[in-house]
Tab-separated table of C-alpha atoms and ligand atoms in Angstrom:
chain	number	residue	atom	x	y	z
A	851	UNK	CA	12.615	-5.416	16.315
A	852	UNK	CA	11.404	-2.321	18.098
A	853	UNK	CA	8.183	-0.599	17.126
A	854	UNK	CA	8.478	1.947	14.338
A	855	UNK	CA	6.253	3.731	11.834
A	856	UNK	CA	9.195	3.774	9.407
A	857	UNK	CA	7.949	1.137	6.934
A	858	UNK	CA	4.547	2.855	6.717
A	859	UNK	CA	5.914	6.277	5.719
A	860	UNK	CA	5.893	6.648	1.908
A	861	UNK	CA	9.028	8.220	0.497
A	862	UNK	CA	8.608	11.476	-1.377
A	863	UNK	CA	4.969	11.948	-0.345
A	864	UNK	CA	3.404	15.330	0.344
A	865	UNK	CA	1.293	16.002	3.423
A	866	UNK	CA	-1.866	14.555	1.847
A	867	UNK	CA	0.003	11.370	0.914
A	868	UNK	CA	1.449	11.087	4.405
A	869	UNK	CA	-1.972	11.663	5.978
A	870	UNK	CA	-3.515	8.948	3.813
A	871	UNK	CA	-0.704	6.485	4.550
A	872	UNK	CA	-0.926	7.167	8.291
A	873	UNK	CA	-4.428	5.675	8.344
A	874	UNK	CA	-2.769	2.281	7.885
A	875	UNK	CA	0.025	2.778	10.413
A	876	UNK	CA	0.610	-0.215	12.672
A	877	UNK	CA	4.005	1.014	13.841
A	878	UNK	CA	3.056	0.537	17.492
A	879	UNK	CA	0.085	-0.842	19.394
A	880	UNK	CA	-1.709	2.488	19.912
A	881	UNK	CA	-3.630	2.272	16.626
A	882	UNK	CA	-5.858	-0.532	17.867
A	883	UNK	CA	-7.907	0.994	20.696
A	884	UNK	CA	-7.932	4.463	19.062
A	885	UNK	CA	-10.874	5.513	16.862
A	886	UNK	CA	-8.621	6.786	14.100
A	887	UNK	CA	-5.276	8.361	13.363
A	888	UNK	CA	-5.120	12.123	13.960
A	889	UNK	CA	-2.518	13.438	11.566
A	890	UNK	CA	-2.301	17.209	11.266
A	891	UNK	CA	-4.044	20.407	10.236
A	892	UNK	CA	-2.890	23.588	8.586
A	893	UNK	CA	-1.083	24.664	5.447
A	894	UNK	CA	1.786	22.460	4.205
A	895	UNK	CA	3.843	25.572	3.439
A	896	UNK	CA	3.526	27.117	6.922
A	897	UNK	CA	6.461	28.980	8.417
A	898	UNK	CA	5.461	27.843	11.927
A	899	UNK	CA	4.885	24.224	12.950
A	900	UNK	CA	3.371	23.507	16.352
A	901	UNK	CA	3.949	20.029	17.748
A	902	UNK	CA	1.769	18.740	20.592
A	903	UNK	CA	1.858	15.501	22.533
A	904	UNK	CA	-0.904	13.299	21.147
A	905	UNK	CA	-4.580	13.671	20.232
A	906	UNK	CA	-6.978	13.792	23.159
A	907	UNK	CA	-10.440	12.298	23.477
A	908	UNK	CA	-12.172	14.863	21.265
A	909	UNK	CA	-9.390	14.900	18.703
A	910	UNK	CA	-9.615	11.094	18.484
A	911	UNK	CA	-13.364	11.289	17.845
A	912	UNK	CA	-13.133	14.092	15.275
A	913	UNK	CA	-9.878	13.150	13.572
A	914	UNK	CA	-8.405	16.635	13.972
A	915	UNK	CA	-5.654	17.925	16.267
A	916	UNK	CA	-6.244	20.587	18.930
A	917	UNK	CA	-10.033	20.747	18.791
A	918	UNK	CA	-10.618	19.894	22.489
A	919	UNK	CA	-10.238	22.133	25.554
A	920	UNK	CA	-6.425	22.364	25.414
A	921	UNK	CA	-6.623	23.067	21.702
A	922	UNK	CA	-9.083	25.881	22.272
A	923	UNK	CA	-6.757	27.426	24.830
A	924	UNK	CA	-3.906	27.078	22.352
A	925	UNK	CA	-5.845	28.779	19.565
A	926	UNK	CA	-6.605	31.679	21.929
A	927	UNK	CA	-2.912	31.953	22.830
A	928	UNK	CA	-1.906	31.862	19.161
A	929	UNK	CA	-4.285	34.740	18.418
A	930	UNK	CA	-3.114	36.682	21.479
A	931	UNK	CA	0.433	36.282	20.160
A	932	UNK	CA	-0.648	38.056	16.967
A	933	UNK	CA	-0.499	34.927	14.818
A	934	UNK	CA	-3.237	33.766	12.439
A	935	UNK	CA	-4.092	30.222	13.652
A	936	UNK	CA	-5.023	29.204	10.101
A	937	UNK	CA	-1.453	29.950	8.982
A	938	UNK	CA	0.099	27.488	11.434
A	939	UNK	CA	0.704	23.778	10.759
A	940	UNK	CA	-0.468	21.783	13.799
A	941	UNK	CA	0.601	18.232	14.483
A	942	UNK	CA	1.500	15.864	17.317
A	943	UNK	CA	4.493	13.771	18.350
A	944	UNK	CA	2.217	10.730	18.623
A	945	UNK	CA	-0.604	10.320	16.128
A	946	UNK	CA	-2.972	8.031	18.055
A	947	UNK	CA	-4.791	8.737	21.334
A	948	UNK	CA	-3.335	6.739	24.220
A	949	UNK	CA	-5.840	6.219	26.978
A	950	UNK	CA	-6.954	3.962	29.776
A	951	UNK	CA	-10.632	2.928	29.850
A	952	UNK	CA	-12.073	3.696	33.283
A	953	UNK	CA	-15.756	3.483	34.173
A	954	UNK	CA	-16.946	4.180	30.644
A	955	UNK	CA	-14.509	7.081	30.245
A	956	UNK	CA	-11.244	7.244	28.371
A	957	UNK	CA	-8.535	8.706	30.562
A	958	UNK	CA	-5.546	10.304	28.815
A	959	UNK	CA	-2.302	8.411	29.311
A	960	UNK	CA	1.025	10.056	28.523
A	961	UNK	CA	2.849	8.248	25.705
A	962	UNK	CA	5.931	6.252	26.643
A	963	UNK	CA	9.282	6.989	25.062
A	964	UNK	CA	8.864	3.987	22.766
A	965	UNK	CA	5.612	5.449	21.394
A	966	UNK	CA	7.359	8.764	20.716
A	967	UNK	CA	10.243	7.005	19.002
A	968	UNK	CA	7.982	4.697	17.006
A	969	UNK	CA	5.910	7.632	15.730
A	970	UNK	CA	8.847	9.923	14.995
A	971	UNK	CA	9.228	8.938	11.299
A	972	UNK	CA	5.901	10.717	10.643
A	973	UNK	CA	7.047	13.953	12.271
A	974	UNK	CA	10.368	13.714	10.493
A	975	UNK	CA	8.610	13.361	7.135
A	976	UNK	CA	6.258	16.249	7.936
A	977	UNK	CA	9.165	18.543	8.774
A	978	UNK	CA	10.915	17.597	5.520
A	979	UNK	CA	7.800	18.519	3.509
A	980	UNK	CA	6.734	21.659	5.374
A	981	UNK	CA	10.294	22.933	5.900
A	982	UNK	CA	9.136	25.616	8.339
A	983	UNK	CA	11.165	28.509	9.701
A	984	UNK	CA	10.501	27.345	13.258
A	985	UNK	CA	9.126	24.331	15.084
A	986	UNK	CA	7.452	24.971	18.448
A	987	UNK	CA	7.463	21.948	20.744
A	988	UNK	CA	4.566	22.103	23.190
A	989	UNK	CA	5.564	20.220	26.325
A	990	UNK	CA	7.966	17.439	27.204
A	991	UNK	CA	6.649	14.744	24.864
A	992	UNK	CA	6.838	17.062	21.854
A	993	UNK	CA	10.259	18.260	23.019
A	994	UNK	CA	11.545	14.716	23.217
A	995	UNK	CA	10.359	14.029	19.684
A	996	UNK	CA	11.522	17.304	18.116
A	997	UNK	CA	14.940	17.458	19.809
A	998	UNK	CA	15.497	13.716	20.072
A	999	UNK	CA	16.440	13.979	23.739
A	1000	UNK	CA	14.755	14.520	27.108
A	1001	UNK	CA	13.922	18.194	27.780
A	1002	UNK	CA	13.087	20.268	30.860
A	1003	UNK	CA	10.403	22.845	30.181
A	1004	UNK	CA	11.156	25.260	33.031
A	1005	UNK	CA	14.877	25.369	32.264
A	1006	UNK	CA	14.761	25.448	28.482
A	1007	UNK	CA	11.559	27.176	27.393
A	1008	UNK	CA	11.393	30.330	25.285
A	1009	UNK	CA	14.820	30.119	23.639
A	1010	UNK	CA	15.162	30.104	19.858
A	1011	UNK	CA	17.559	27.280	19.046
A	1012	UNK	CA	19.360	26.747	15.755
A	1013	UNK	CA	20.641	23.373	14.617
A	1014	UNK	CA	18.764	21.674	17.455
A	1015	UNK	CA	16.497	19.458	15.368
A	1016	UNK	CA	18.255	16.399	13.963
A	1017	UNK	CA	18.176	16.423	10.156
A	1018	UNK	CA	16.342	19.778	9.849
A	1019	UNK	CA	17.475	23.353	9.352
A	1020	UNK	CA	14.378	24.774	11.082
A	1021	UNK	CA	14.842	26.761	14.250
A	1022	UNK	CA	13.153	25.345	17.335
A	1023	UNK	CA	11.568	26.608	20.514
A	1024	UNK	CA	10.304	24.683	23.509
A	1025	UNK	CA	7.346	25.880	25.551
A	1026	UNK	CA	4.688	24.523	27.890
A	1027	UNK	CA	1.895	22.283	26.710
A	1028	UNK	CA	-1.480	24.085	26.690
A	1029	UNK	CA	-2.932	21.309	28.912
A	1030	UNK	CA	-0.465	22.288	31.630
A	1031	UNK	CA	-1.770	25.857	31.426
A	1032	UNK	CA	-5.386	24.663	31.316
A	1033	UNK	CA	-4.911	22.627	34.487
A	1034	UNK	CA	-4.048	25.868	36.316
A	1035	UNK	CA	-7.319	27.577	35.410
A	1036	UNK	CA	-8.866	29.002	38.579
A	1037	UNK	CA	-5.505	28.978	40.365
A	1038	UNK	CA	-3.415	32.066	41.184
A	1039	UNK	CA	-0.659	31.187	38.678
A	1040	UNK	CA	-2.964	30.804	35.699
A	1041	UNK	CA	-2.644	34.308	34.246
A	1042	UNK	CA	1.148	34.163	34.389
A	1043	UNK	CA	1.243	30.696	32.851
A	1044	UNK	CA	-1.017	31.776	30.002
A	1045	UNK	CA	0.988	34.969	29.458
A	1046	UNK	CA	4.215	32.948	29.352
A	1047	UNK	CA	2.769	30.682	26.645
A	1048	UNK	CA	1.684	33.709	24.607
A	1049	UNK	CA	5.117	35.312	25.062
A	1050	UNK	CA	6.871	32.153	23.838
A	1051	UNK	CA	4.607	31.970	20.783
A	1052	UNK	CA	5.366	35.617	20.028
A	1053	UNK	CA	9.106	34.900	20.184
A	1054	UNK	CA	8.629	31.935	17.847
A	1055	UNK	CA	6.631	34.023	15.384
A	1056	UNK	CA	9.288	36.735	15.292
A	1057	UNK	CA	11.980	34.114	14.631
A	1058	UNK	CA	10.024	32.185	11.996
A	1059	UNK	CA	11.188	34.406	9.151
B	2164	LIG	N1	-3.127	17.926	23.068
B	2164	LIG	C1	-2.194	17.680	22.135
B	2164	LIG	O1	-1.018	17.625	22.434
B	2164	LIG	N2	-2.572	17.533	20.881
B	2164	LIG	C2	-3.827	17.598	20.508
B	2164	LIG	O2	-4.100	17.437	19.332
B	2164	LIG	C3	-4.797	17.864	21.503
B	2164	LIG	C4	-4.421	18.010	22.770
């Protein structure tokens, strides 16, 4: 049988119940080397849900999503888009940090499709509970999880889509992952990349209802 979090997801649970249950998730192999599960942050009745890829090194240590460098950039972009960061529900497509140990460091490794698929029952349950107006998928991994298909950021970003999330009535919008913007810091395209992320978040906020 393929890996799946399905049997670990309690039916009818709220966000706190899901978070608690996720601590015992063995739906794929990523739980073992990780320090802990990183579930989500933000109000369970939010009108905007942001979905990232997976926790990074700092998120894994602290048990909270988007607290590292990419998360700080994201919070700045959320504020610049005129959104209160505390009003947004933040989560990830994959709930454990995938990394490769190298010389005493833990190097981020992009999740494989089977990790995204295995972890999807958590995101599905979160979206059922939160029932947001819009789900913003940050990057290709989040896009794959939210839309259930491969996505292309450059071609598809910034559009408000209806009926695009399987089994959810929330609207959806795909944009770049904040890490992709962060990697451009110091390069000529950085300002434009950051502005494009802010613009997409503004569009999402206006569509959230
Ligand atoms: N990147 C993500 O996609 N999620 C986090 O929580 C942190 C960094």
